[in-house]
């Protein structure tokens, strides 16, 4: 099982970046791929996720309208297109595969790090002038 994240870098405020998460050999119980981020001194937070069954997408309020998650099944890759970047988007970004579920489901579950049991390495995104 492997998730390989890439695409981070330094960008000016208002700029764009596209992160890639190459996915291989996920277990059959994996139900979503998500992007998370962690800034220094802060907890890891969910940014966006895409269902593996019906491609439904989920976004944190802080990135709605600016970030888009999508996947290319032929390339086994999930992308996070990030536009209108702000300094507060600066963080290490991780992709992960969801493998756990609560008894009931909600929108927030898709962005809950606890439900993601397989993690890739992070890629640094820095938004600064």
PDB file of C-alpha atoms in Angstrom:
ATOM      1  CA  UNK A   1       0.000   0.000   0.000  1.00  0.00           C
ATOM      2  CA  UNK A   2       1.422   3.337  -0.970  1.00  0.00           C
ATOM      3  CA  UNK A   3       0.342   6.957  -1.278  1.00  0.00           C
ATOM      4  CA  UNK A   4       2.886   9.284  -2.815  1.00  0.00           C
ATOM      5  CA  UNK A   5       2.189  13.013  -2.520  1.00  0.00           C
ATOM      6  CA  UNK A   6       3.945  15.628  -4.616  1.00  0.00           C
ATOM      7  CA  UNK A   7       3.527  19.095  -6.073  1.00  0.00           C
ATOM      8  CA  UNK A   8       4.184  21.353  -3.125  1.00  0.00           C
ATOM      9  CA  UNK A   9       6.309  24.463  -3.317  1.00  0.00           C
ATOM     10  CA  UNK A  10       6.570  28.187  -2.739  1.00  0.00           C
ATOM     11  CA  UNK A  11       3.897  30.401  -4.295  1.00  0.00           C
ATOM     12  CA  UNK A  12       2.832  34.000  -3.898  1.00  0.00           C
ATOM     13  CA  UNK A  13      -0.540  34.904  -2.409  1.00  0.00           C
ATOM     14  CA  UNK A  14      -3.221  34.576  -5.062  1.00  0.00           C
ATOM     15  CA  UNK A  15      -1.242  31.938  -6.908  1.00  0.00           C
ATOM     16  CA  UNK A  16      -2.032  28.302  -7.676  1.00  0.00           C
ATOM     17  CA  UNK A  17      -0.548  24.874  -7.096  1.00  0.00           C
ATOM     18  CA  UNK A  18      -1.672  21.382  -7.952  1.00  0.00           C
ATOM     19  CA  UNK A  19      -0.878  18.570  -5.570  1.00  0.00           C
ATOM     20  CA  UNK A  20      -0.813  14.952  -6.737  1.00  0.00           C
ATOM     21  CA  UNK A  21      -1.348  11.779  -4.744  1.00  0.00           C
ATOM     22  CA  UNK A  22      -0.361   8.597  -6.568  1.00  0.00           C
ATOM     23  CA  UNK A  23      -2.211   5.661  -5.065  1.00  0.00           C
ATOM     24  CA  UNK A  24      -1.357   1.989  -5.260  1.00  0.00           C
ATOM     25  CA  UNK A  25      -2.549  -1.289  -3.722  1.00  0.00           C
ATOM     26  CA  UNK A  26      -5.210   0.093  -1.388  1.00  0.00           C
ATOM     27  CA  UNK A  27      -7.228  -2.418   0.658  1.00  0.00           C
ATOM     28  CA  UNK A  28     -10.785  -3.146  -0.451  1.00  0.00           C
ATOM     29  CA  UNK A  29     -12.251  -1.443   2.648  1.00  0.00           C
ATOM     30  CA  UNK A  30     -10.709   1.916   1.722  1.00  0.00           C
ATOM     31  CA  UNK A  31     -13.658   4.218   0.937  1.00  0.00           C
ATOM     32  CA  UNK A  32     -12.124   7.656   0.255  1.00  0.00           C
ATOM     33  CA  UNK A  33      -8.921   9.529  -0.484  1.00  0.00           C
ATOM     34  CA  UNK A  34      -8.405  12.727   1.453  1.00  0.00           C
ATOM     35  CA  UNK A  35      -6.055  15.653   1.657  1.00  0.00           C
ATOM     36  CA  UNK A  36      -5.044  16.989   5.050  1.00  0.00           C
ATOM     37  CA  UNK A  37      -2.705  19.717   6.193  1.00  0.00           C
ATOM     38  CA  UNK A  38      -0.761  20.563   9.293  1.00  0.00           C
ATOM     39  CA  UNK A  39       0.761  23.937  10.040  1.00  0.00           C
ATOM     40  CA  UNK A  40       3.423  24.391  12.732  1.00  0.00           C
ATOM     41  CA  UNK A  41       1.883  24.301  16.195  1.00  0.00           C
ATOM     42  CA  UNK A  42      -1.551  23.321  14.876  1.00  0.00           C
ATOM     43  CA  UNK A  43      -3.499  20.097  14.672  1.00  0.00           C
ATOM     44  CA  UNK A  44      -3.844  18.213  11.422  1.00  0.00           C
ATOM     45  CA  UNK A  45      -7.031  19.263   9.636  1.00  0.00           C
ATOM     46  CA  UNK A  46      -9.034  17.849   6.784  1.00  0.00           C
ATOM     47  CA  UNK A  47      -8.956  19.889   3.582  1.00  0.00           C
ATOM     48  CA  UNK A  48     -10.786  17.827   0.983  1.00  0.00           C
ATOM     49  CA  UNK A  49     -11.784  14.265   0.170  1.00  0.00           C
ATOM     50  CA  UNK A  50     -13.187  12.249  -2.710  1.00  0.00           C
ATOM     51  CA  UNK A  51     -15.194   9.076  -2.403  1.00  0.00           C
ATOM     52  CA  UNK A  52     -13.777   5.958  -4.056  1.00  0.00           C
ATOM     53  CA  UNK A  53     -17.273   4.630  -4.780  1.00  0.00           C
ATOM     54  CA  UNK A  54     -19.172   7.522  -6.365  1.00  0.00           C
ATOM     55  CA  UNK A  55     -16.590  10.349  -6.603  1.00  0.00           C
ATOM     56  CA  UNK A  56     -18.536  12.592  -4.255  1.00  0.00           C
ATOM     57  CA  UNK A  57     -16.331  15.434  -3.067  1.00  0.00           C
ATOM     58  CA  UNK A  58     -16.005  17.154   0.298  1.00  0.00           C
ATOM     59  CA  UNK A  59     -14.322  20.385   1.328  1.00  0.00           C
ATOM     60  CA  UNK A  60     -13.449  22.264   4.469  1.00  0.00           C
ATOM     61  CA  UNK A  61     -15.214  25.628   4.670  1.00  0.00           C
ATOM     62  CA  UNK A  62     -11.862  27.399   4.551  1.00  0.00           C
ATOM     63  CA  UNK A  63     -11.103  26.112   1.047  1.00  0.00           C
ATOM     64  CA  UNK A  64     -14.530  25.900  -0.601  1.00  0.00           C
ATOM     65  CA  UNK A  65     -14.561  27.750  -3.898  1.00  0.00           C
ATOM     66  CA  UNK A  66     -10.752  27.821  -4.067  1.00  0.00           C
ATOM     67  CA  UNK A  67      -9.678  24.156  -4.020  1.00  0.00           C
ATOM     68  CA  UNK A  68     -10.885  21.334  -6.252  1.00  0.00           C
ATOM     69  CA  UNK A  69     -10.271  17.639  -5.721  1.00  0.00           C
ATOM     70  CA  UNK A  70     -10.528  15.179  -8.596  1.00  0.00           C
ATOM     71  CA  UNK A  71      -9.058  11.890  -9.683  1.00  0.00           C
ATOM     72  CA  UNK A  72      -7.676  10.257 -12.787  1.00  0.00           C
ATOM     73  CA  UNK A  73      -8.412   6.552 -12.490  1.00  0.00           C
ATOM     74  CA  UNK A  74      -6.163   5.685 -15.425  1.00  0.00           C
ATOM     75  CA  UNK A  75      -3.216   7.181 -13.576  1.00  0.00           C
ATOM     76  CA  UNK A  76      -4.323   6.038 -10.096  1.00  0.00           C
ATOM     77  CA  UNK A  77      -3.842   9.617  -8.988  1.00  0.00           C
ATOM     78  CA  UNK A  78      -5.911  12.046  -6.931  1.00  0.00           C
ATOM     79  CA  UNK A  79      -5.258  15.726  -7.467  1.00  0.00           C
ATOM     80  CA  UNK A  80      -5.876  18.810  -5.360  1.00  0.00           C
ATOM     81  CA  UNK A  81      -6.011  21.967  -7.460  1.00  0.00           C
ATOM     82  CA  UNK A  82      -5.429  24.937  -5.175  1.00  0.00           C
ATOM     83  CA  UNK A  83      -6.260  28.416  -6.470  1.00  0.00           C
ATOM     84  CA  UNK A  84      -6.316  31.849  -4.846  1.00  0.00           C
ATOM     85  CA  UNK A  85      -3.851  30.653  -2.260  1.00  0.00           C
ATOM     86  CA  UNK A  86      -3.522  32.569   0.986  1.00  0.00           C
ATOM     87  CA  UNK A  87      -0.685  32.718   3.536  1.00  0.00           C
ATOM     88  CA  UNK A  88      -2.893  30.768   5.954  1.00  0.00           C
ATOM     89  CA  UNK A  89      -2.839  27.840   3.499  1.00  0.00           C
ATOM     90  CA  UNK A  90       0.826  27.343   4.355  1.00  0.00           C
ATOM     91  CA  UNK A  91       1.292  23.847   5.786  1.00  0.00           C
ATOM     92  CA  UNK A  92       2.553  20.373   5.106  1.00  0.00           C
ATOM     93  CA  UNK A  93      -0.087  18.625   3.012  1.00  0.00           C
ATOM     94  CA  UNK A  94      -0.715  14.888   3.273  1.00  0.00           C
ATOM     95  CA  UNK A  95      -2.875  12.500   1.313  1.00  0.00           C
ATOM     96  CA  UNK A  96      -4.444   9.538   3.044  1.00  0.00           C
ATOM     97  CA  UNK A  97      -6.844   6.648   2.508  1.00  0.00           C
ATOM     98  CA  UNK A  98      -9.934   6.254   4.683  1.00  0.00           C
ATOM     99  CA  UNK A  99     -10.232   2.803   6.265  1.00  0.00           C
ATOM    100  CA  UNK A 100     -12.429   3.310   9.361  1.00  0.00           C
ATOM    101  CA  UNK A 101     -16.053   4.339   9.823  1.00  0.00           C
ATOM    102  CA  UNK A 102     -18.241   5.502  12.653  1.00  0.00           C
ATOM    103  CA  UNK A 103     -21.613   3.869  13.266  1.00  0.00           C
ATOM    104  CA  UNK A 104     -23.392   6.712  11.480  1.00  0.00           C
ATOM    105  CA  UNK A 105     -22.059   8.861   8.661  1.00  0.00           C
ATOM    106  CA  UNK A 106     -21.873  12.604   8.161  1.00  0.00           C
ATOM    107  CA  UNK A 107     -20.224  15.119   5.831  1.00  0.00           C
ATOM    108  CA  UNK A 108     -17.600  15.816   8.499  1.00  0.00           C
ATOM    109  CA  UNK A 109     -16.540  12.156   8.600  1.00  0.00           C
ATOM    110  CA  UNK A 110     -14.907  12.549   5.217  1.00  0.00           C
ATOM    111  CA  UNK A 111     -12.520  15.140   6.659  1.00  0.00           C
ATOM    112  CA  UNK A 112     -11.858  13.417  10.004  1.00  0.00           C
ATOM    113  CA  UNK A 113      -8.203  12.316  10.237  1.00  0.00           C
ATOM    114  CA  UNK A 114      -9.126   9.536  12.674  1.00  0.00           C
ATOM    115  CA  UNK A 115     -10.974   7.652   9.927  1.00  0.00           C
ATOM    116  CA  UNK A 116      -7.906   7.633   7.676  1.00  0.00           C
ATOM    117  CA  UNK A 117      -5.635   4.712   8.438  1.00  0.00           C
ATOM    118  CA  UNK A 118      -3.119   4.885   5.599  1.00  0.00           C
ATOM    119  CA  UNK A 119      -0.981   7.986   5.120  1.00  0.00           C
ATOM    120  CA  UNK A 120       1.540   9.149   2.602  1.00  0.00           C
ATOM    121  CA  UNK A 121       4.473  11.424   3.242  1.00  0.00           C
ATOM    122  CA  UNK A 122       3.798  15.151   3.272  1.00  0.00           C
ATOM    123  CA  UNK A 123       4.577  17.858   0.770  1.00  0.00           C
ATOM    124  CA  UNK A 124       5.287  21.408   1.894  1.00  0.00           C
ATOM    125  CA  UNK A 125       3.150  24.268   0.599  1.00  0.00           C
ATOM    126  CA  UNK A 126       4.341  27.777   1.424  1.00  0.00           C
ATOM    127  CA  UNK A 127       2.325  30.830   0.431  1.00  0.00           C
ATOM    128  CA  UNK A 128       4.386  33.959   0.867  1.00  0.00           C
ATOM    129  CA  UNK A 129       5.393  37.112  -0.944  1.00  0.00           C
TER     130      UNK A 129
END
